[in-house]
Amino acid sequence: GQQLNQSPQSMFIQEGEDVSMNCTSSSIFNTWLWYKQDPGEGPVLLIALYKAGELTSNGRLTAQFGITRKDSFLNISASIPSDVGIYFCAGLAGNNRKLIWGLGTSLAVNP
Amino acid sequence: KAGVTQTPRYLIKTRGQQVTLSCSPISGHRSVSWYQQTPGQGLQFLFEYFSETQRNKGNFPGRFSGRQFSNSRSEMNVSTLELGDSALYLCASSGGFETEAFFGQGTRLTVV
């Protein structure tokens, strides 16, 4: 099935560093969602974006809906050990209610 | 407000058997979607139910089926289990007209 291009695939950083990850698509999306998944748990919604150019923050997390509507970015500032997990992007195009998912970015934080 | 509840959390089945997984959505949510998650494959969409009707379907064989009841609870059934069906099965609910989906903790199915 269709998938988003999410990068990087994995990251290993030091505590306190900033993190940036992104998702791109060949198609235009109307909605971008960012989720975090802890091991053995279901994904948890972090940020939802509904408008091109929109910049939304949730604590140390900031996400942007790309102007072209074909990409989205997630930044984490001043990372801490509990940021460890897999981050997924998901997008929704047109009237199709089926979310399209990226393969995830696995984040490891060294204390 | 209770979140999405999936039962059971863990399940071990033998090849050839069938299995039924259950999902209770957030109260008031009418849309339930099911996903299969395996390492390296991300979340693979199985199907979505809204008001007891299948509204969307992924590219899975007919062995995978689902249904939704009038109280919005949903079940997913896999018949003639194969080793490759071992995965984390996730259920997500939404209000039906919004796009934000909220996930349960998943059911870890192991086929031996």
CSV table of C-alpha atoms in Angstrom, one decimal:
chain,number,residue,atom,x,y,z
A,1,GLY,CA,0.0,0.0,0.0
A,2,GLN,CA,0.9,3.7,-0.2
A,3,GLN,CA,3.3,4.9,2.4
A,4,LEU,CA,5.0,8.2,3.3
A,5,ASN,CA,8.7,8.7,3.1
A,6,GLN,CA,9.8,9.3,6.7
A,7,SER,CA,13.4,10.1,7.6
A,8,PRO,CA,15.6,9.5,9.2
A,9,GLN,CA,14.9,5.8,9.9
A,10,SER,CA,16.7,6.0,13.2
A,11,MET,CA,18.5,8.5,15.4
A,12,PHE,CA,20.8,8.1,18.4
A,13,ILE,CA,21.4,11.4,20.2
A,14,GLN,CA,22.7,12.8,23.5
A,15,GLU,CA,20.4,14.1,26.1
A,16,GLY,CA,19.8,17.8,25.6
A,17,GLU,CA,20.2,17.8,21.9
A,18,ASP,CA,17.5,18.9,19.5
A,19,VAL,CA,15.9,16.4,17.0
A,20,SER,CA,14.4,16.9,13.6
A,21,MET,CA,12.5,14.4,11.5
A,22,ASN,CA,10.3,14.7,8.4
A,23,CYS,CA,7.8,13.1,6.2
A,24,THR,CA,7.4,13.6,2.5
A,25,SER,CA,4.8,12.5,-0.1
A,26,SER,CA,4.3,12.7,-3.8
A,27,SER,CA,0.7,13.5,-3.2
A,28,ILE,CA,-0.9,16.5,-1.5
A,29,PHE,CA,-2.3,16.0,2.0
A,30,ASN,CA,-5.0,17.9,3.9
A,31,THR,CA,-4.0,16.6,7.3
A,32,TRP,CA,-0.7,15.6,8.9
A,33,LEU,CA,-0.6,13.8,12.2
A,34,TRP,CA,2.4,12.9,14.4
A,35,TYR,CA,2.4,10.0,16.8
A,36,LYS,CA,4.8,8.5,19.3
A,37,GLN,CA,4.9,4.8,20.1
A,38,ASP,CA,6.5,3.3,23.2
A,39,PRO,CA,7.6,-0.4,23.1
A,40,GLY,CA,4.6,-2.7,23.4
A,41,GLU,CA,2.1,0.1,23.4
A,42,GLY,CA,-0.2,1.7,20.8
A,43,PRO,CA,0.8,5.0,19.2
A,44,VAL,CA,-0.1,8.2,21.0
A,45,LEU,CA,-1.2,11.3,19.1
A,46,LEU,CA,1.3,14.2,19.6
A,47,ILE,CA,0.3,16.9,17.2
A,48,ALA,CA,-2.3,17.3,14.5
A,49,LEU,CA,-1.9,19.8,11.6
A,50,TYR,CA,-4.7,20.9,9.3
A,51,LYS,CA,-3.5,23.9,7.3
A,52,ALA,CA,-0.6,24.4,4.9
A,53,GLY,CA,2.1,26.4,6.7
A,54,GLU,CA,0.7,25.7,10.1
A,55,LEU,CA,3.2,25.5,12.9
A,56,THR,CA,2.0,23.9,16.1
A,57,SER,CA,3.7,23.2,19.4
A,58,ASN,CA,3.1,20.7,22.2
A,59,GLY,CA,5.6,21.3,25.0
A,60,ARG,CA,9.1,20.7,23.6
A,61,LEU,CA,7.6,19.3,20.3
A,62,THR,CA,6.9,21.5,17.3
A,63,ALA,CA,5.5,20.3,14.0
A,64,GLN,CA,4.9,22.1,10.7
A,65,PHE,CA,2.6,21.4,7.8
A,66,GLY,CA,4.7,22.1,4.7
A,67,ILE,CA,3.6,24.9,2.3
A,68,THR,CA,3.5,22.5,-0.6
A,69,ARG,CA,1.2,20.3,1.4
A,70,LYS,CA,3.5,17.4,0.5
A,71,ASP,CA,5.6,17.3,3.6
A,72,SER,CA,5.7,17.8,7.4
A,73,PHE,CA,8.4,18.2,10.0
A,74,LEU,CA,8.6,17.4,13.7
A,75,ASN,CA,11.2,18.9,16.0
A,76,ILE,CA,12.0,18.0,19.5
A,77,SER,CA,14.0,20.4,21.5
A,78,ALA,CA,16.3,19.6,24.5
A,79,SER,CA,15.7,15.8,24.3
A,80,ILE,CA,15.3,13.8,27.5
A,81,PRO,CA,15.4,10.0,28.0
A,82,SER,CA,11.7,9.6,28.0
A,83,ASP,CA,11.6,10.9,24.4
A,84,VAL,CA,12.9,7.4,23.4
A,85,GLY,CA,10.4,5.6,21.1
A,86,ILE,CA,9.3,5.4,17.5
A,87,TYR,CA,7.8,8.5,15.9
A,88,PHE,CA,5.3,8.1,13.1
A,89,CYS,CA,3.8,10.5,10.7
A,90,ALA,CA,0.4,10.0,9.1
A,91,GLY,CA,-1.4,11.9,6.4
A,92,LEU,CA,-4.9,12.2,5.0
A,93,ALA,CA,-5.5,13.1,1.4
A,94,GLY,CA,-8.8,14.5,-0.1
A,95,ASN,CA,-12.0,12.8,1.0
A,96,ASN,CA,-10.3,9.4,1.5
A,97,ARG,CA,-10.5,8.7,5.2
A,98,LYS,CA,-7.7,6.2,5.2
A,99,LEU,CA,-4.6,7.4,6.9
A,100,ILE,CA,-1.3,6.9,5.1
A,101,TRP,CA,1.6,6.1,7.4
A,102,GLY,CA,5.3,6.6,7.4
A,103,LEU,CA,7.5,3.7,8.5
A,104,GLY,CA,8.6,5.5,11.6
A,105,THR,CA,11.7,7.2,13.1
A,106,SER,CA,13.3,5.3,16.0
A,107,LEU,CA,14.8,7.7,18.5
A,108,ALA,CA,17.3,6.7,21.1
A,109,VAL,CA,18.6,9.2,23.7
A,110,ASN,CA,21.8,8.7,25.6
A,111,PRO,CA,21.6,10.1,29.1
B,1,LYS,CA,-13.1,9.3,29.8
B,2,ALA,CA,-11.8,5.8,29.1
B,3,GLY,CA,-9.5,5.3,26.2
B,4,VAL,CA,-9.6,2.6,23.5
B,5,THR,CA,-9.6,-0.9,25.1
B,6,GLN,CA,-8.3,-3.9,23.2
B,7,THR,CA,-8.6,-7.5,24.5
B,8,PRO,CA,-6.7,-9.7,24.9
B,9,ARG,CA,-3.3,-8.1,25.3
B,10,TYR,CA,-1.4,-11.2,24.4
B,11,LEU,CA,-2.4,-14.3,22.5
B,12,ILE,CA,-0.6,-17.4,21.3
B,13,LYS,CA,-2.2,-19.6,18.6
B,14,THR,CA,-1.2,-22.5,16.5
B,15,ARG,CA,-1.0,-22.4,12.7
B,16,GLY,CA,-4.4,-23.2,11.1
B,17,GLN,CA,-6.4,-21.9,14.1
B,18,GLN,CA,-8.6,-18.9,14.0
B,19,VAL,CA,-8.6,-15.9,16.3
B,20,THR,CA,-10.9,-13.1,17.3
B,21,LEU,CA,-9.7,-9.8,18.7
B,22,SER,CA,-11.9,-7.2,20.4
B,23,CYS,CA,-11.8,-3.4,20.5
B,24,SER,CA,-13.9,-1.0,22.5
B,25,PRO,CA,-13.6,2.5,21.2
B,26,ILE,CA,-13.7,5.8,23.1
B,27,SER,CA,-17.2,6.5,24.2
B,28,GLY,CA,-19.1,8.4,21.5
B,29,HIS,CA,-16.7,7.4,18.8
B,30,ARG,CA,-18.3,5.6,15.8
B,31,SER,CA,-15.2,4.9,13.7
B,32,VAL,CA,-12.9,2.0,14.4
B,33,SER,CA,-9.9,1.1,12.3
B,34,TRP,CA,-7.6,-1.9,12.6
B,35,TYR,CA,-3.9,-2.1,11.8
B,36,GLN,CA,-1.3,-4.8,11.7
B,37,GLN,CA,2.2,-3.8,12.8
B,38,THR,CA,5.3,-5.9,12.2
B,39,PRO,CA,8.9,-4.8,12.7
B,40,GLY,CA,10.1,-2.8,9.7
B,41,GLN,CA,6.7,-2.7,8.1
B,42,GLY,CA,5.1,0.1,10.0
B,43,LEU,CA,1.4,0.2,10.4
B,44,GLN,CA,-0.5,-1.7,7.7
B,45,PHE,CA,-4.2,-0.7,7.4
B,46,LEU,CA,-6.6,-3.6,7.6
B,47,PHE,CA,-10.1,-2.0,7.5
B,48,GLU,CA,-12.3,0.7,9.0
B,49,TYR,CA,-15.8,0.4,10.3
B,50,PHE,CA,-18.2,3.3,10.8
B,51,SER,CA,-21.7,2.8,12.1
B,52,GLU,CA,-21.5,-1.0,11.6
B,53,THR,CA,-20.4,-0.6,8.0
B,54,GLN,CA,-17.0,-1.3,6.5
B,55,ARG,CA,-16.0,2.1,5.1
B,56,ASN,CA,-12.4,1.4,4.0
B,57,LYS,CA,-10.4,-1.8,3.4
B,58,GLY,CA,-6.7,-2.4,3.0
B,59,ASN,CA,-4.9,-5.0,0.9
B,60,PHE,CA,-5.2,-8.1,3.1
B,61,PRO,CA,-6.5,-11.5,2.2
B,62,GLY,CA,-10.0,-12.6,2.9
B,63,ARG,CA,-8.8,-14.5,6.0
B,64,PHE,CA,-8.9,-11.2,7.7
B,65,SER,CA,-12.4,-9.9,8.5
B,66,GLY,CA,-14.1,-7.6,10.9
B,67,ARG,CA,-17.4,-6.4,12.1
B,68,GLN,CA,-18.8,-3.6,14.2
B,69,PHE,CA,-21.7,-3.8,16.6
B,70,SER,CA,-24.4,-1.2,17.3
B,71,ASN,CA,-22.5,0.0,20.4
B,72,SER,CA,-19.4,0.7,18.1
B,73,ARG,CA,-17.4,-2.1,19.6
B,74,SER,CA,-15.5,-4.0,16.9
B,75,GLU,CA,-14.1,-7.4,16.4
B,76,MET,CA,-11.4,-8.6,14.0
B,77,ASN,CA,-11.2,-12.2,13.0
B,78,VAL,CA,-8.3,-14.0,11.3
B,79,SER,CA,-9.0,-17.5,10.1
B,80,THR,CA,-6.5,-20.3,9.1
B,81,LEU,CA,-3.6,-18.5,10.9
B,82,GLU,CA,-0.2,-18.5,9.3
B,83,LEU,CA,3.2,-17.9,11.0
B,84,GLY,CA,3.4,-14.5,9.1
B,85,ASP,CA,0.3,-13.3,10.9
B,86,SER,CA,2.3,-12.9,14.1
B,87,ALA,CA,2.1,-9.2,14.8
B,88,LEU,CA,0.9,-6.4,17.0
B,89,TYR,CA,-2.8,-5.7,16.0
B,90,LEU,CA,-3.8,-2.2,16.8
B,91,CYS,CA,-7.3,-0.7,16.9
B,92,ALA,CA,-7.9,3.1,16.6
B,93,SER,CA,-11.1,5.0,17.2
B,94,SER,CA,-12.2,8.4,16.0
B,95,GLY,CA,-15.3,10.4,16.1
B,96,GLY,CA,-16.0,9.5,12.5
B,97,PHE,CA,-15.8,13.0,11.0
B,98,GLU,CA,-12.5,14.1,12.5
B,99,THR,CA,-9.2,12.7,11.3
B,100,GLU,CA,-7.5,12.3,14.7
B,101,ALA,CA,-7.3,8.6,15.6
B,102,PHE,CA,-6.7,7.3,19.1
B,103,PHE,CA,-5.1,3.9,19.6
B,104,GLY,CA,-5.5,1.1,22.0
B,105,GLN,CA,-2.5,-0.7,23.5
B,106,GLY,CA,-2.8,-3.5,20.9
B,107,THR,CA,-3.0,-7.2,20.9
B,108,ARG,CA,0.2,-9.1,20.5
B,109,LEU,CA,-0.6,-12.2,18.5
B,110,THR,CA,2.0,-15.0,18.2
B,111,VAL,CA,1.4,-17.9,15.8
B,112,VAL,CA,3.4,-21.0,16.4
